[in-house]
Amino acid sequence: MSLRRPDAGQAATRARARMVERLRAQGIRDERVLAAMMQVPRHAFVEEGLAYSAYDDTALPIGYQQTISQPFVVAKMIETLRAGRELGRTLEVGAGCGYQAAVLSFIATEVYAVERIRPLLDVARENLRPLRLPNVRLKCADGTMGLPEAAPYDTIIVAAAAASVPTSLKEQLAPGGRLMLPVGGTEQRLVMIERQGNVFRESRLEAVRFVPLLTGTE
Protein backbone atom coordinates (compact mmCIF):
# COMPACT_ATOMS: atom_id res chain seq x y z
CA MET A 1 0.00 0.00 0.00
CA SER A 2 1.33 3.41 -0.93
CA LEU A 3 1.91 5.86 1.91
CA ARG A 4 0.35 8.49 -0.34
CA ARG A 5 -3.07 6.84 -0.57
CA PRO A 6 -5.76 8.50 1.57
CA ASP A 7 -6.25 5.28 3.59
CA ALA A 8 -2.53 5.12 4.42
CA GLY A 9 -2.52 8.09 6.79
CA GLN A 10 -2.29 5.97 9.94
CA ALA A 11 0.56 3.90 8.50
CA ALA A 12 2.50 7.08 7.69
CA THR A 13 1.84 8.47 11.17
CA ARG A 14 3.13 5.26 12.78
CA ALA A 15 6.22 5.29 10.56
CA ARG A 16 6.86 8.92 11.49
CA ALA A 17 6.47 8.12 15.19
CA ARG A 18 9.03 5.33 14.86
CA MET A 19 11.41 7.79 13.16
CA VAL A 20 11.01 10.24 16.05
CA GLU A 21 11.66 7.52 18.63
CA ARG A 22 14.78 6.52 16.73
CA LEU A 23 15.95 10.14 16.72
CA ARG A 24 15.40 10.26 20.46
CA ALA A 25 17.43 7.05 20.87
CA GLN A 26 20.19 8.59 18.74
CA GLY A 27 20.50 11.45 21.20
CA ILE A 28 18.16 14.17 19.94
CA ARG A 29 16.75 15.79 23.09
CA ASP A 30 15.07 18.99 21.91
CA GLU A 31 11.35 18.26 22.15
CA ARG A 32 10.43 21.12 19.82
CA VAL A 33 12.65 19.64 17.13
CA LEU A 34 11.19 16.18 17.67
CA ALA A 35 7.65 17.59 17.58
CA ALA A 36 8.38 19.40 14.31
CA MET A 37 9.78 16.21 12.78
CA MET A 38 6.57 14.46 13.84
CA GLN A 39 4.42 17.16 12.22
CA VAL A 40 5.98 17.04 8.73
CA PRO A 41 5.05 14.13 6.42
CA ARG A 42 8.46 13.33 4.96
CA HIS A 43 6.95 10.82 2.52
CA ALA A 44 5.17 13.73 0.78
CA PHE A 45 8.55 15.24 -0.13
CA VAL A 46 9.96 12.25 -2.06
CA GLU A 47 8.87 10.41 -5.18
CA GLU A 48 6.04 7.97 -4.58
CA GLY A 49 8.31 5.03 -5.39
CA LEU A 50 10.57 6.00 -2.48
CA ALA A 51 7.77 6.67 0.01
CA TYR A 52 8.38 3.43 1.91
CA SER A 53 11.94 4.57 2.60
CA ALA A 54 10.89 8.08 3.63
CA TYR A 55 11.21 7.43 7.37
CA ASP A 56 14.47 5.48 7.20
CA ASP A 57 17.51 7.32 8.50
CA THR A 58 18.97 7.88 5.08
CA ALA A 59 19.33 10.57 2.43
CA LEU A 60 17.16 10.00 -0.65
CA PRO A 61 17.42 11.32 -4.23
CA ILE A 62 15.01 14.11 -5.19
CA GLY A 63 16.19 14.65 -8.77
CA TYR A 64 18.59 17.17 -10.31
CA GLN A 65 21.50 15.34 -8.57
CA GLN A 66 20.21 16.55 -5.20
CA THR A 67 19.10 14.70 -2.08
CA ILE A 68 16.78 15.11 0.90
CA SER A 69 19.00 14.95 3.99
CA GLN A 70 18.69 12.05 6.42
CA PRO A 71 16.37 12.79 9.35
CA PHE A 72 19.11 12.60 11.99
CA VAL A 73 21.23 15.23 10.25
CA VAL A 74 18.23 17.58 9.89
CA ALA A 75 17.34 17.14 13.57
CA LYS A 76 20.94 17.44 14.80
CA MET A 77 21.68 20.62 12.86
CA ILE A 78 18.50 22.33 14.04
CA GLU A 79 18.94 21.17 17.64
CA THR A 80 22.51 22.50 17.73
CA LEU A 81 21.49 25.84 16.23
CA ARG A 82 18.66 26.13 18.76
CA ALA A 83 20.66 25.25 21.89
CA GLY A 84 19.97 27.92 24.51
CA ARG A 85 18.13 30.25 22.12
CA GLU A 86 15.33 30.60 19.57
CA LEU A 87 15.91 30.27 15.83
CA GLY A 88 14.11 33.57 15.08
CA ARG A 89 14.39 34.76 11.49
CA THR A 90 15.98 31.90 9.60
CA LEU A 91 17.61 31.57 6.17
CA GLU A 92 17.84 28.11 4.62
CA VAL A 93 20.32 27.74 1.76
CA GLY A 94 19.45 24.79 -0.45
CA ALA A 95 15.69 24.37 -0.09
CA GLY A 96 15.71 21.22 -2.25
CA CYS A 97 12.30 19.53 -2.08
CA GLY A 98 11.15 21.79 0.77
CA TYR A 99 11.30 19.27 3.63
CA GLN A 100 13.71 21.06 5.93
CA ALA A 101 11.92 24.39 5.37
CA ALA A 102 8.72 22.68 6.53
CA VAL A 103 10.41 21.38 9.69
CA LEU A 104 11.92 24.82 10.36
CA SER A 105 8.52 26.46 9.96
CA PHE A 106 7.31 24.83 13.19
CA ILE A 107 10.30 26.17 15.15
CA ALA A 108 11.48 29.44 13.58
CA THR A 109 9.62 32.77 13.49
CA GLU A 110 10.20 33.23 9.75
CA VAL A 111 11.84 30.95 7.19
CA TYR A 112 13.42 32.25 3.99
CA ALA A 113 14.48 29.31 1.82
CA VAL A 114 16.56 29.75 -1.33
CA GLU A 115 17.22 27.17 -4.04
CA ARG A 116 19.43 27.67 -7.11
CA ILE A 117 17.65 25.08 -9.34
CA ARG A 118 14.38 26.59 -10.56
CA PRO A 119 12.57 23.32 -11.42
CA LEU A 120 13.46 21.95 -7.99
CA LEU A 121 12.12 25.10 -6.34
CA ASP A 122 8.85 24.48 -8.22
CA VAL A 123 8.79 20.98 -6.71
CA ALA A 124 9.32 22.47 -3.24
CA ARG A 125 6.43 24.89 -3.77
CA GLU A 126 4.11 22.04 -4.76
CA ASN A 127 5.22 19.92 -1.82
CA LEU A 128 4.71 22.75 0.67
CA ARG A 129 1.40 24.06 -0.68
CA PRO A 130 -0.84 21.47 1.08
CA LEU A 131 0.77 22.30 4.44
CA ARG A 132 -0.23 25.99 4.20
CA LEU A 133 2.75 27.32 6.12
CA PRO A 134 2.35 31.11 6.36
CA ASN A 135 5.88 31.80 7.63
CA VAL A 136 7.81 30.17 4.76
CA ARG A 137 9.03 32.15 1.75
CA LEU A 138 10.83 30.55 -1.19
CA LYS A 139 13.07 32.17 -3.76
CA CYS A 140 15.32 31.03 -6.60
CA ALA A 141 18.72 32.49 -5.81
CA ASP A 142 22.43 31.75 -5.60
CA GLY A 143 22.73 30.51 -2.04
CA THR A 144 26.39 31.44 -1.74
CA MET A 145 25.20 35.06 -1.79
CA GLY A 146 22.52 34.49 0.84
CA LEU A 147 19.41 36.66 0.61
CA PRO A 148 20.50 40.22 1.45
CA GLU A 149 17.04 41.79 1.07
CA ALA A 150 15.68 39.95 4.13
CA ALA A 151 18.86 40.09 6.25
CA PRO A 152 19.93 40.08 9.01
CA TYR A 153 19.13 36.55 10.13
CA ASP A 154 19.24 35.06 13.59
CA THR A 155 19.94 31.66 12.06
CA ILE A 156 21.37 30.46 8.75
CA ILE A 157 21.37 26.76 7.87
CA VAL A 158 23.05 25.47 4.70
CA ALA A 159 22.16 22.11 3.13
CA ALA A 160 25.18 21.81 0.81
CA ALA A 161 28.92 21.62 1.40
CA ALA A 162 31.09 24.69 0.77
CA ALA A 163 34.84 24.69 0.27
CA SER A 164 34.98 27.50 2.84
CA VAL A 165 32.45 29.60 4.75
CA PRO A 166 30.99 32.24 2.36
CA THR A 167 31.70 35.74 3.64
CA SER A 168 28.29 36.94 2.42
CA LEU A 169 26.52 34.51 4.76
CA LYS A 170 28.60 35.60 7.75
CA GLU A 171 27.83 39.23 6.99
CA GLN A 172 24.07 38.51 6.93
CA LEU A 173 24.10 37.11 10.47
CA ALA A 174 22.52 39.28 13.14
CA PRO A 175 24.56 39.94 16.31
CA GLY A 176 24.25 36.81 18.41
CA GLY A 177 23.27 34.84 15.30
CA ARG A 178 24.41 31.36 14.33
CA LEU A 179 25.32 29.89 10.95
CA MET A 180 25.76 26.16 10.32
CA LEU A 181 27.02 24.52 7.18
CA PRO A 182 29.03 21.53 5.99
CA VAL A 183 32.56 22.48 4.92
CA GLY A 184 34.96 20.38 2.87
CA GLY A 185 35.26 18.28 -0.26
CA THR A 186 35.66 14.50 -0.04
CA GLU A 187 35.86 14.90 3.74
CA GLN A 188 33.28 17.23 5.26
CA ARG A 189 32.47 18.48 8.74
CA LEU A 190 29.65 20.57 10.08
CA VAL A 191 30.88 24.01 11.09
CA MET A 192 28.96 26.43 13.29
CA ILE A 193 29.74 30.14 13.21
CA GLU A 194 28.52 32.34 16.08
CA ARG A 195 28.55 36.10 15.64
CA GLN A 196 29.47 38.17 18.68
CA GLY A 197 29.57 41.79 17.53
CA ASN A 198 32.09 41.80 14.70
CA VAL A 199 33.81 38.66 15.97
CA PHE A 200 32.93 35.27 14.46
CA ARG A 201 33.60 32.22 16.59
CA GLU A 202 33.92 28.91 14.73
CA SER A 203 33.18 25.42 16.07
CA ARG A 204 33.88 22.24 14.12
CA LEU A 205 31.38 19.44 14.70
CA GLU A 206 30.75 15.94 13.35
CA ALA A 207 31.63 14.49 9.96
CA VAL A 208 28.86 14.58 7.34
CA ARG A 209 28.28 14.02 3.63
CA PHE A 210 26.40 16.62 1.53
CA VAL A 211 26.17 17.57 -2.14
CA PRO A 212 28.44 20.52 -3.03
CA LEU A 213 27.33 24.14 -2.69
CA LEU A 214 27.39 25.59 -6.20
CA THR A 215 27.17 29.17 -7.43
CA GLY A 216 24.68 30.66 -9.89
CA THR A 217 21.14 29.57 -10.76
CA GLU A 218 19.75 27.24 -13.40
Tab-separated table of C-alpha atoms in Angstrom:
chain	number	residue	atom	x	y	z
A	1	MET	CA	0.000	0.000	0.000
A	2	SER	CA	1.331	3.410	-0.933
A	3	LEU	CA	1.906	5.865	1.911
A	4	ARG	CA	0.346	8.489	-0.340
A	5	ARG	CA	-3.072	6.838	-0.568
A	6	PRO	CA	-5.762	8.496	1.567
A	7	ASP	CA	-6.248	5.280	3.589
A	8	ALA	CA	-2.529	5.116	4.416
A	9	GLY	CA	-2.518	8.085	6.793
A	10	GLN	CA	-2.288	5.967	9.939
A	11	ALA	CA	0.565	3.905	8.496
A	12	ALA	CA	2.495	7.079	7.688
A	13	THR	CA	1.842	8.473	11.171
A	14	ARG	CA	3.133	5.261	12.776
A	15	ALA	CA	6.218	5.295	10.561
A	16	ARG	CA	6.865	8.922	11.492
A	17	ALA	CA	6.467	8.121	15.194
A	18	ARG	CA	9.034	5.332	14.859
A	19	MET	CA	11.406	7.789	13.157
A	20	VAL	CA	11.006	10.242	16.051
A	21	GLU	CA	11.656	7.523	18.628
A	22	ARG	CA	14.776	6.515	16.727
A	23	LEU	CA	15.955	10.136	16.716
A	24	ARG	CA	15.400	10.258	20.461
A	25	ALA	CA	17.433	7.054	20.874
A	26	GLN	CA	20.191	8.590	18.736
A	27	GLY	CA	20.499	11.445	21.204
A	28	ILE	CA	18.156	14.168	19.944
A	29	ARG	CA	16.751	15.792	23.094
A	30	ASP	CA	15.072	18.991	21.914
A	31	GLU	CA	11.351	18.260	22.153
A	32	ARG	CA	10.426	21.125	19.820
A	33	VAL	CA	12.652	19.644	17.130
A	34	LEU	CA	11.185	16.181	17.666
A	35	ALA	CA	7.649	17.593	17.576
A	36	ALA	CA	8.376	19.401	14.305
A	37	MET	CA	9.782	16.210	12.778
A	38	MET	CA	6.572	14.460	13.839
A	39	GLN	CA	4.425	17.160	12.217
A	40	VAL	CA	5.981	17.040	8.732
A	41	PRO	CA	5.047	14.132	6.416
A	42	ARG	CA	8.462	13.328	4.956
A	43	HIS	CA	6.947	10.822	2.520
A	44	ALA	CA	5.168	13.730	0.784
A	45	PHE	CA	8.547	15.236	-0.133
A	46	VAL	CA	9.964	12.254	-2.055
A	47	GLU	CA	8.867	10.413	-5.180
A	48	GLU	CA	6.043	7.969	-4.577
A	49	GLY	CA	8.306	5.027	-5.394
A	50	LEU	CA	10.572	5.999	-2.482
A	51	ALA	CA	7.766	6.672	0.015
A	52	TYR	CA	8.378	3.434	1.915
A	53	SER	CA	11.943	4.570	2.597
A	54	ALA	CA	10.889	8.078	3.632
A	55	TYR	CA	11.207	7.426	7.368
A	56	ASP	CA	14.469	5.481	7.204
A	57	ASP	CA	17.514	7.316	8.500
A	58	THR	CA	18.973	7.885	5.078
A	59	ALA	CA	19.325	10.568	2.432
A	60	LEU	CA	17.161	10.005	-0.653
A	61	PRO	CA	17.415	11.323	-4.234
A	62	ILE	CA	15.009	14.109	-5.191
A	63	GLY	CA	16.194	14.645	-8.766
A	64	TYR	CA	18.594	17.165	-10.306
A	65	GLN	CA	21.497	15.344	-8.567
A	66	GLN	CA	20.214	16.549	-5.198
A	67	THR	CA	19.099	14.698	-2.083
A	68	ILE	CA	16.784	15.106	0.897
A	69	SER	CA	18.999	14.946	3.995
A	70	GLN	CA	18.695	12.052	6.419
A	71	PRO	CA	16.367	12.791	9.351
A	72	PHE	CA	19.109	12.603	11.994
A	73	VAL	CA	21.232	15.227	10.249
A	74	VAL	CA	18.229	17.578	9.891
A	75	ALA	CA	17.343	17.143	13.565
A	76	LYS	CA	20.937	17.442	14.801
A	77	MET	CA	21.675	20.620	12.857
A	78	ILE	CA	18.497	22.333	14.038
A	79	GLU	CA	18.943	21.168	17.637
A	80	THR	CA	22.514	22.496	17.726
A	81	LEU	CA	21.487	25.839	16.230
A	82	ARG	CA	18.665	26.133	18.755
A	83	ALA	CA	20.655	25.254	21.887
A	84	GLY	CA	19.969	27.916	24.511
A	85	ARG	CA	18.133	30.246	22.122
A	86	GLU	CA	15.326	30.596	19.570
A	87	LEU	CA	15.907	30.275	15.825
A	88	GLY	CA	14.115	33.566	15.083
A	89	ARG	CA	14.387	34.761	11.491
A	90	THR	CA	15.977	31.899	9.595
A	91	LEU	CA	17.609	31.570	6.174
A	92	GLU	CA	17.838	28.115	4.618
A	93	VAL	CA	20.324	27.745	1.756
A	94	GLY	CA	19.452	24.789	-0.446
A	95	ALA	CA	15.694	24.365	-0.095
A	96	GLY	CA	15.711	21.218	-2.248
A	97	CYS	CA	12.301	19.531	-2.084
A	98	GLY	CA	11.150	21.790	0.770
A	99	TYR	CA	11.297	19.274	3.628
A	100	GLN	CA	13.707	21.060	5.932
A	101	ALA	CA	11.920	24.386	5.368
A	102	ALA	CA	8.725	22.684	6.528
A	103	VAL	CA	10.414	21.383	9.688
A	104	LEU	CA	11.916	24.819	10.362
A	105	SER	CA	8.515	26.464	9.958
A	106	PHE	CA	7.307	24.826	13.192
A	107	ILE	CA	10.298	26.169	15.148
A	108	ALA	CA	11.479	29.444	13.579
A	109	THR	CA	9.621	32.766	13.491
A	110	GLU	CA	10.200	33.230	9.750
A	111	VAL	CA	11.842	30.946	7.187
A	112	TYR	CA	13.424	32.251	3.987
A	113	ALA	CA	14.482	29.315	1.822
A	114	VAL	CA	16.559	29.748	-1.333
A	115	GLU	CA	17.220	27.174	-4.045
A	116	ARG	CA	19.434	27.672	-7.106
A	117	ILE	CA	17.649	25.083	-9.340
A	118	ARG	CA	14.377	26.591	-10.560
A	119	PRO	CA	12.568	23.321	-11.419
A	120	LEU	CA	13.460	21.945	-7.987
A	121	LEU	CA	12.124	25.095	-6.345
A	122	ASP	CA	8.854	24.483	-8.217
A	123	VAL	CA	8.785	20.984	-6.706
A	124	ALA	CA	9.315	22.474	-3.245
A	125	ARG	CA	6.427	24.894	-3.770
A	126	GLU	CA	4.112	22.041	-4.760
A	127	ASN	CA	5.221	19.919	-1.815
A	128	LEU	CA	4.715	22.747	0.670
A	129	ARG	CA	1.400	24.058	-0.676
A	130	PRO	CA	-0.836	21.471	1.079
A	131	LEU	CA	0.774	22.299	4.443
A	132	ARG	CA	-0.233	25.991	4.203
A	133	LEU	CA	2.749	27.316	6.124
A	134	PRO	CA	2.350	31.113	6.364
A	135	ASN	CA	5.876	31.804	7.629
A	136	VAL	CA	7.813	30.170	4.763
A	137	ARG	CA	9.028	32.154	1.747
A	138	LEU	CA	10.825	30.547	-1.190
A	139	LYS	CA	13.075	32.167	-3.762
A	140	CYS	CA	15.318	31.031	-6.604
A	141	ALA	CA	18.722	32.492	-5.806
A	142	ASP	CA	22.435	31.755	-5.597
A	143	GLY	CA	22.729	30.512	-2.037
A	144	THR	CA	26.390	31.445	-1.736
A	145	MET	CA	25.197	35.061	-1.787
A	146	GLY	CA	22.519	34.486	0.843
A	147	LEU	CA	19.412	36.662	0.610
A	148	PRO	CA	20.496	40.216	1.455
A	149	GLU	CA	17.041	41.790	1.068
A	150	ALA	CA	15.681	39.949	4.129
A	151	ALA	CA	18.862	40.094	6.250
A	152	PRO	CA	19.931	40.083	9.010
A	153	TYR	CA	19.130	36.546	10.131
A	154	ASP	CA	19.244	35.059	13.592
A	155	THR	CA	19.937	31.658	12.060
A	156	ILE	CA	21.372	30.458	8.748
A	157	ILE	CA	21.374	26.756	7.866
A	158	VAL	CA	23.050	25.473	4.702
A	159	ALA	CA	22.160	22.112	3.135
A	160	ALA	CA	25.179	21.805	0.807
A	161	ALA	CA	28.923	21.624	1.399
A	162	ALA	CA	31.089	24.686	0.772
A	163	ALA	CA	34.845	24.688	0.274
A	164	SER	CA	34.980	27.500	2.843
A	165	VAL	CA	32.450	29.602	4.752
A	166	PRO	CA	30.991	32.238	2.359
A	167	THR	CA	31.704	35.743	3.645
A	168	SER	CA	28.286	36.939	2.424
A	169	LEU	CA	26.525	34.513	4.756
A	170	LYS	CA	28.597	35.598	7.754
A	171	GLU	CA	27.825	39.235	6.985
A	172	GLN	CA	24.072	38.514	6.926
A	173	LEU	CA	24.097	37.114	10.465
A	174	ALA	CA	22.518	39.278	13.141
A	175	PRO	CA	24.555	39.941	16.305
A	176	GLY	CA	24.247	36.807	18.408
A	177	GLY	CA	23.270	34.838	15.304
A	178	ARG	CA	24.410	31.360	14.330
A	179	LEU	CA	25.316	29.886	10.948
A	180	MET	CA	25.760	26.165	10.319
A	181	LEU	CA	27.016	24.525	7.179
A	182	PRO	CA	29.034	21.528	5.986
A	183	VAL	CA	32.563	22.481	4.922
A	184	GLY	CA	34.964	20.384	2.869
A	185	GLY	CA	35.262	18.277	-0.262
A	186	THR	CA	35.663	14.502	-0.035
A	187	GLU	CA	35.864	14.896	3.740
A	188	GLN	CA	33.277	17.231	5.263
A	189	ARG	CA	32.468	18.480	8.742
A	190	LEU	CA	29.645	20.571	10.085
A	191	VAL	CA	30.885	24.014	11.092
A	192	MET	CA	28.958	26.432	13.291
A	193	ILE	CA	29.737	30.139	13.214
A	194	GLU	CA	28.517	32.340	16.080
A	195	ARG	CA	28.552	36.097	15.643
A	196	GLN	CA	29.473	38.171	18.684
A	197	GLY	CA	29.572	41.790	17.535
A	198	ASN	CA	32.086	41.804	14.696
A	199	VAL	CA	33.805	38.664	15.972
A	200	PHE	CA	32.927	35.269	14.455
A	201	ARG	CA	33.601	32.216	16.586
A	202	GLU	CA	33.916	28.907	14.727
A	203	SER	CA	33.179	25.421	16.073
A	204	ARG	CA	33.879	22.235	14.122
A	205	LEU	CA	31.382	19.436	14.699
A	206	GLU	CA	30.753	15.936	13.348
A	207	ALA	CA	31.626	14.492	9.957
A	208	VAL	CA	28.859	14.581	7.335
A	209	ARG	CA	28.276	14.016	3.633
A	210	PHE	CA	26.405	16.620	1.533
A	211	VAL	CA	26.170	17.567	-2.142
A	212	PRO	CA	28.441	20.522	-3.031
A	213	LEU	CA	27.329	24.140	-2.686
A	214	LEU	CA	27.386	25.595	-6.201
A	215	THR	CA	27.167	29.166	-7.432
A	216	GLY	CA	24.683	30.655	-9.891
A	217	THR	CA	21.145	29.571	-10.760
A	218	GLU	CA	19.747	27.242	-13.403
